CSV table of C-alpha atoms in Angstrom, one decimal:
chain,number,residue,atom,x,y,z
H,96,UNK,CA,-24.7,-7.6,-16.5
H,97,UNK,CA,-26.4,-6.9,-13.4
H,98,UNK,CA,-30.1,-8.5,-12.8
H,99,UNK,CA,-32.4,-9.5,-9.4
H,100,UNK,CA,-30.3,-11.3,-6.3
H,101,UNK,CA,-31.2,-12.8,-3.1
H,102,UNK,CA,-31.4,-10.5,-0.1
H,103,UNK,CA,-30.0,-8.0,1.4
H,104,UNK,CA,-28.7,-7.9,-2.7
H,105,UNK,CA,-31.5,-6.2,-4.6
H,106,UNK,CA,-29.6,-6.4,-7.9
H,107,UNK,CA,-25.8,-7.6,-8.5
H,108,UNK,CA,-24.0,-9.3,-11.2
H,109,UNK,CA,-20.4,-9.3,-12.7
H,110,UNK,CA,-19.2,-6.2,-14.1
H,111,UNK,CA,-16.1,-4.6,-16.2
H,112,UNK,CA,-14.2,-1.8,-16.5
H,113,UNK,CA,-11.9,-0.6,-18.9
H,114,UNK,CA,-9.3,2.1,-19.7
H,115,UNK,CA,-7.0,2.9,-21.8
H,116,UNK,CA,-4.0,4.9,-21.6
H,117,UNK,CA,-2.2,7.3,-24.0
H,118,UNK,CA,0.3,5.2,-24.9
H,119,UNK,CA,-2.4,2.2,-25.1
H,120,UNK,CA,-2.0,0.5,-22.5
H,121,UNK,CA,-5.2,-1.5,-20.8
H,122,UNK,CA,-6.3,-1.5,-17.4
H,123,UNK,CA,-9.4,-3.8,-16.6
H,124,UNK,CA,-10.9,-3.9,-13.6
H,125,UNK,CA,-13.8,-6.9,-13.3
H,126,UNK,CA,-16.1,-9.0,-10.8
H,127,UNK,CA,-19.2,-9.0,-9.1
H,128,UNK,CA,-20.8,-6.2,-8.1
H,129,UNK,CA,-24.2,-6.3,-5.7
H,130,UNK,CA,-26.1,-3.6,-4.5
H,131,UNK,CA,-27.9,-3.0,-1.4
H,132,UNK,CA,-30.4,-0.8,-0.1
H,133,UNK,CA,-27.5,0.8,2.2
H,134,UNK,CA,-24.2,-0.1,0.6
H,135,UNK,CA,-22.3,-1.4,-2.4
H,136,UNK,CA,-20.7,-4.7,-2.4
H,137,UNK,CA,-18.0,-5.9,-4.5
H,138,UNK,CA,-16.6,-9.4,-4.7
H,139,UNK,CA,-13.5,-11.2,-6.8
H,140,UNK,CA,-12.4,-8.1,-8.6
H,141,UNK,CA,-9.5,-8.7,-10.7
H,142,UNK,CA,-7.0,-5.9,-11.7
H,143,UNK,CA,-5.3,-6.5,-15.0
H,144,UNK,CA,-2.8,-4.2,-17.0
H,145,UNK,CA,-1.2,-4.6,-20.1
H,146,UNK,CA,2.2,-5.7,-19.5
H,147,UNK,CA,1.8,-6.3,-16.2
H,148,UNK,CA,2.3,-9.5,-14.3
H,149,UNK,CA,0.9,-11.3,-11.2
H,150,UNK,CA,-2.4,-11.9,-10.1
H,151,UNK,CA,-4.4,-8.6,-7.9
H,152,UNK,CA,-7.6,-9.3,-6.2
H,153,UNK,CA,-9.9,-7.3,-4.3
H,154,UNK,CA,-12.6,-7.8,-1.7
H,155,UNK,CA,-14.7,-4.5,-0.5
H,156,UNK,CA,-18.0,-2.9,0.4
H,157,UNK,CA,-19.2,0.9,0.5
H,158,UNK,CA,-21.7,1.4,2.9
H,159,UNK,CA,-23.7,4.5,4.1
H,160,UNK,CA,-25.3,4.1,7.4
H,161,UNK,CA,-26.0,7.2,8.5
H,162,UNK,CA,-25.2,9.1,5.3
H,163,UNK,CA,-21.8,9.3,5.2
H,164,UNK,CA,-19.8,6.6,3.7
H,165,UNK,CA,-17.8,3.7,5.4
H,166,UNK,CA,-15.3,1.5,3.5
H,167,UNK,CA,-14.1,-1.9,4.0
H,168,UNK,CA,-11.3,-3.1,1.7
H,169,UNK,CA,-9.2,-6.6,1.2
H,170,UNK,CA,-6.7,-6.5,-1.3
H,171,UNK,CA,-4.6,-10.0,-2.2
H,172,UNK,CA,-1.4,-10.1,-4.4
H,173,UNK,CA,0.1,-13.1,-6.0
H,174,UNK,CA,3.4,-13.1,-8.0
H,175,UNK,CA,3.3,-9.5,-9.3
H,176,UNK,CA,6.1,-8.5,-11.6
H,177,UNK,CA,6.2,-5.0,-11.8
H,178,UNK,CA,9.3,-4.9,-14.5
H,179,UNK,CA,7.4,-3.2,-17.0
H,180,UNK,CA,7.1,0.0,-14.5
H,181,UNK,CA,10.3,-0.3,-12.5
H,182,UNK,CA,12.7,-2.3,-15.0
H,183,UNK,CA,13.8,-4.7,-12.3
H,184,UNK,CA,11.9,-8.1,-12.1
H,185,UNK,CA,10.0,-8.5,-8.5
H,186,UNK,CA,7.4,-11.3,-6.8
H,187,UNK,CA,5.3,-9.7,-5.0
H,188,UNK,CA,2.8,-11.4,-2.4
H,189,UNK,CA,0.9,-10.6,0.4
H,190,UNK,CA,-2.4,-8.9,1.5
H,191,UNK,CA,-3.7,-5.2,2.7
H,192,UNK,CA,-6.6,-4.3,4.5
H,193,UNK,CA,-8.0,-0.8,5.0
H,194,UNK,CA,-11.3,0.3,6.8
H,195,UNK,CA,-13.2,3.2,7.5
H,196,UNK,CA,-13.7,6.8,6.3
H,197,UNK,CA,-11.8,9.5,5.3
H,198,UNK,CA,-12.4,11.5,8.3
H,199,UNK,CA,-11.3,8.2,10.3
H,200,UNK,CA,-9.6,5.2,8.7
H,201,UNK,CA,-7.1,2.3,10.0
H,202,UNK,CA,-5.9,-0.8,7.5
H,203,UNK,CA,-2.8,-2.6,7.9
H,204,UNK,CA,-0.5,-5.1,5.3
H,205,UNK,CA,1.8,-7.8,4.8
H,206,UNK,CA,4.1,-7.8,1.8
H,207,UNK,CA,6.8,-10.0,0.8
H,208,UNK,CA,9.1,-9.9,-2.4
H,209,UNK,CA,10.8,-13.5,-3.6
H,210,UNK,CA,14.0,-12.8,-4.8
H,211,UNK,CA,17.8,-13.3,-4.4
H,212,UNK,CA,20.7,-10.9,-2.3
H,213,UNK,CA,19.0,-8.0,-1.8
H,214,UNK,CA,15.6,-8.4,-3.6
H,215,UNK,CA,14.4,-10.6,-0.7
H,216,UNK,CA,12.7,-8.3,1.1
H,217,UNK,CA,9.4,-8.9,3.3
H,218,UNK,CA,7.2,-5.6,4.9
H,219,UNK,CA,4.4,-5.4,7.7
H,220,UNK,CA,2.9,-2.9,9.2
H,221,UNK,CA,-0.5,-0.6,10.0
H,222,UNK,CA,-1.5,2.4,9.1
H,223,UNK,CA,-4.2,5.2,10.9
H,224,UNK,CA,-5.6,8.6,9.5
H,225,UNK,CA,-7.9,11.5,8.9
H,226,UNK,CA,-8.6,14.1,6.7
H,227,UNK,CA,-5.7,16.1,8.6
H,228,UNK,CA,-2.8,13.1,9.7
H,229,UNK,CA,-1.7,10.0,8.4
H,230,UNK,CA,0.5,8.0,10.2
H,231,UNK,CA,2.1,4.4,9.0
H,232,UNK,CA,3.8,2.0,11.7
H,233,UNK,CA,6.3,-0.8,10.5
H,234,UNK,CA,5.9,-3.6,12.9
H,235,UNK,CA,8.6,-6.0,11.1
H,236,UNK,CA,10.9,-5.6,8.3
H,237,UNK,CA,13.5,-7.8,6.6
H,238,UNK,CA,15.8,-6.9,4.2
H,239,UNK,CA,19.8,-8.0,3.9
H,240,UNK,CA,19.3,-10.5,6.6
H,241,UNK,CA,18.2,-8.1,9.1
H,242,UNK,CA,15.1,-6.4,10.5
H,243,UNK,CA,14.0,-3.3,10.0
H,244,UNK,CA,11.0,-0.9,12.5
H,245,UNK,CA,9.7,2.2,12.3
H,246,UNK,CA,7.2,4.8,12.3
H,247,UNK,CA,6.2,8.1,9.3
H,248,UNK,CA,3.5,10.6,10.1
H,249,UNK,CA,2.4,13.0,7.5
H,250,UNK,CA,0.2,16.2,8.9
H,251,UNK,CA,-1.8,18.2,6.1
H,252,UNK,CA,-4.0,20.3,8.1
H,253,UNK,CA,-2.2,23.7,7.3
H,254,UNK,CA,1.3,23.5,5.8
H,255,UNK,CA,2.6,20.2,5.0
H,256,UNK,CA,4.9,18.3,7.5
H,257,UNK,CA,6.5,15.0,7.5
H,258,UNK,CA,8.6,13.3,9.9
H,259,UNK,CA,9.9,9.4,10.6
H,260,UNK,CA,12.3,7.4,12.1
H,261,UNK,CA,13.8,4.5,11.3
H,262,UNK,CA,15.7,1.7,13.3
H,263,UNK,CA,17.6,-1.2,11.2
H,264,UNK,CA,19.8,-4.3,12.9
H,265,UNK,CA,21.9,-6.7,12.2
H,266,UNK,CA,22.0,-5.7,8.5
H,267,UNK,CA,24.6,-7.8,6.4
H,268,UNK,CA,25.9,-5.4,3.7
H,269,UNK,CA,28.0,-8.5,2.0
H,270,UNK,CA,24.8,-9.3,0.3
H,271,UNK,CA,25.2,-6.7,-1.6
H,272,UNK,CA,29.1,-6.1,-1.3
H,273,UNK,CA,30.8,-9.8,-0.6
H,274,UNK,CA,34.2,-8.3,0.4
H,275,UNK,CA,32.3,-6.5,3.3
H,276,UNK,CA,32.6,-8.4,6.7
H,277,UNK,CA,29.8,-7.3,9.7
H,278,UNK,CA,27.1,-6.6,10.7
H,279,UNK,CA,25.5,-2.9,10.3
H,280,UNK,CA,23.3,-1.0,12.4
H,281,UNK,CA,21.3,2.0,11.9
H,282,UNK,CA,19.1,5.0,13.6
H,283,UNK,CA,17.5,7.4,11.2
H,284,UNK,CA,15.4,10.7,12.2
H,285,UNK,CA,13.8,13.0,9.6
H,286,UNK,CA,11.6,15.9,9.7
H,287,UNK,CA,10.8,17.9,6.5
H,288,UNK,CA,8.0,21.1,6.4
H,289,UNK,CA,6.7,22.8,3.1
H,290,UNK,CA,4.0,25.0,1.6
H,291,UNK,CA,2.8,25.0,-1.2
H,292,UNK,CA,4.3,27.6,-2.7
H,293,UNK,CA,8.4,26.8,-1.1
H,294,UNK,CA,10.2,23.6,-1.8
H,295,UNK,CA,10.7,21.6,1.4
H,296,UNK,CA,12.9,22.3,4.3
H,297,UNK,CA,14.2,19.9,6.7
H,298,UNK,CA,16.9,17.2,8.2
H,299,UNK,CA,18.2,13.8,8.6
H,300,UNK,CA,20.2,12.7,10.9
H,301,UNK,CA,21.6,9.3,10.3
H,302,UNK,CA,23.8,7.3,12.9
């Protein structure tokens, strides 16, 4: 239902989406949508999915300055219960941000689950890339009563590549295991390479 707006809008008005998949379930995406004579705007879109819970909104605008596109995105979560996709009940909150274009993009995200023992969880981090690297920082973890840091970088420029490390303290396995006393620490190194016509090929090393 788009019409006449106010400038920089030329036209914009709330608008739907719809799709459904083969085993009939809905996804609807809805909100405002405005158009200007340079970019795309969209404002309050709500994801909804049958059988899914929680509320998803997004914030965004697609702009072309020069030609080539530039994206800003906002996404907010409220309460999302993905048990009809995972078969364990979550809570899901937080935001994620993401700007740029694909030759050049940053974003970064804050995620927390609500739950108890070792569904409490909470996630933050950043993440950089470009049509040939993507790299993801996490700046402060939580899980098991301890924190958790980090750092992945995928390369696709050729062959595929991937490697991370992974730093955990003061992890308390008698969350999950009552009868175990202690704290746990952990340093994990990975590096795996593959084509695309091989399986991958790589290690861990976990102390």
């Amino acid at each position: 239902d788009l019409g006449k707006s106010s400038l920089p809008e030329q036209i914009a008005g709330r608008t739907s989406f719809t799709a459904v998949a083969t085993d009939g379930k809905r996804t609807e995406l809805g909100g405002t949508l405005g158009l200007t004579k340079h970019s795309i705007r969209f404002r309050e879109f709500h994801l909804q999915r049958s059988g899914l819970k929680g509320i998803i909104k997004a914030t965004g605008e697609a702009s072309f300055p020069d030609g080539s596109p530039f994206y800003k995105l906002r996404s907010t979560v409220s309460h999302l219960d993905l048990s009809s996709e995972i078969r364990f009940k979550t809570d899901i909150s937080g935001t994620a941000e993401f700007s740029g274009s694909p030759s050049d993009y940053t974003g970064r995200f804050s995620l927390s689950n609500a739950g108890e023992t070792w569904k409490s969880a909470a996630i933050t981090g950043s993440l950089a890339g470009n049509n040939r690297k993507l790299s993801l920082a996490l700046s402060q973890t939580t899980w098991l009563k301890g924190n958790i840091a980090g750092a992945l970088e995928m390369n696709f420029e050729k062959d595929t590549s991937l490697r991370g490390s992974l730093r955990a303290t003061r992890l308390d396995p008698g969350t999950l295991f009552p009868e175990w006393e202690g704290m746990l620490n952990v340093t994990a190194r990975g590096e795996f390479h593959w084509k695309s016509d091989t399986p991958p090929a790589g290690h861990v090393d976990i102390r």
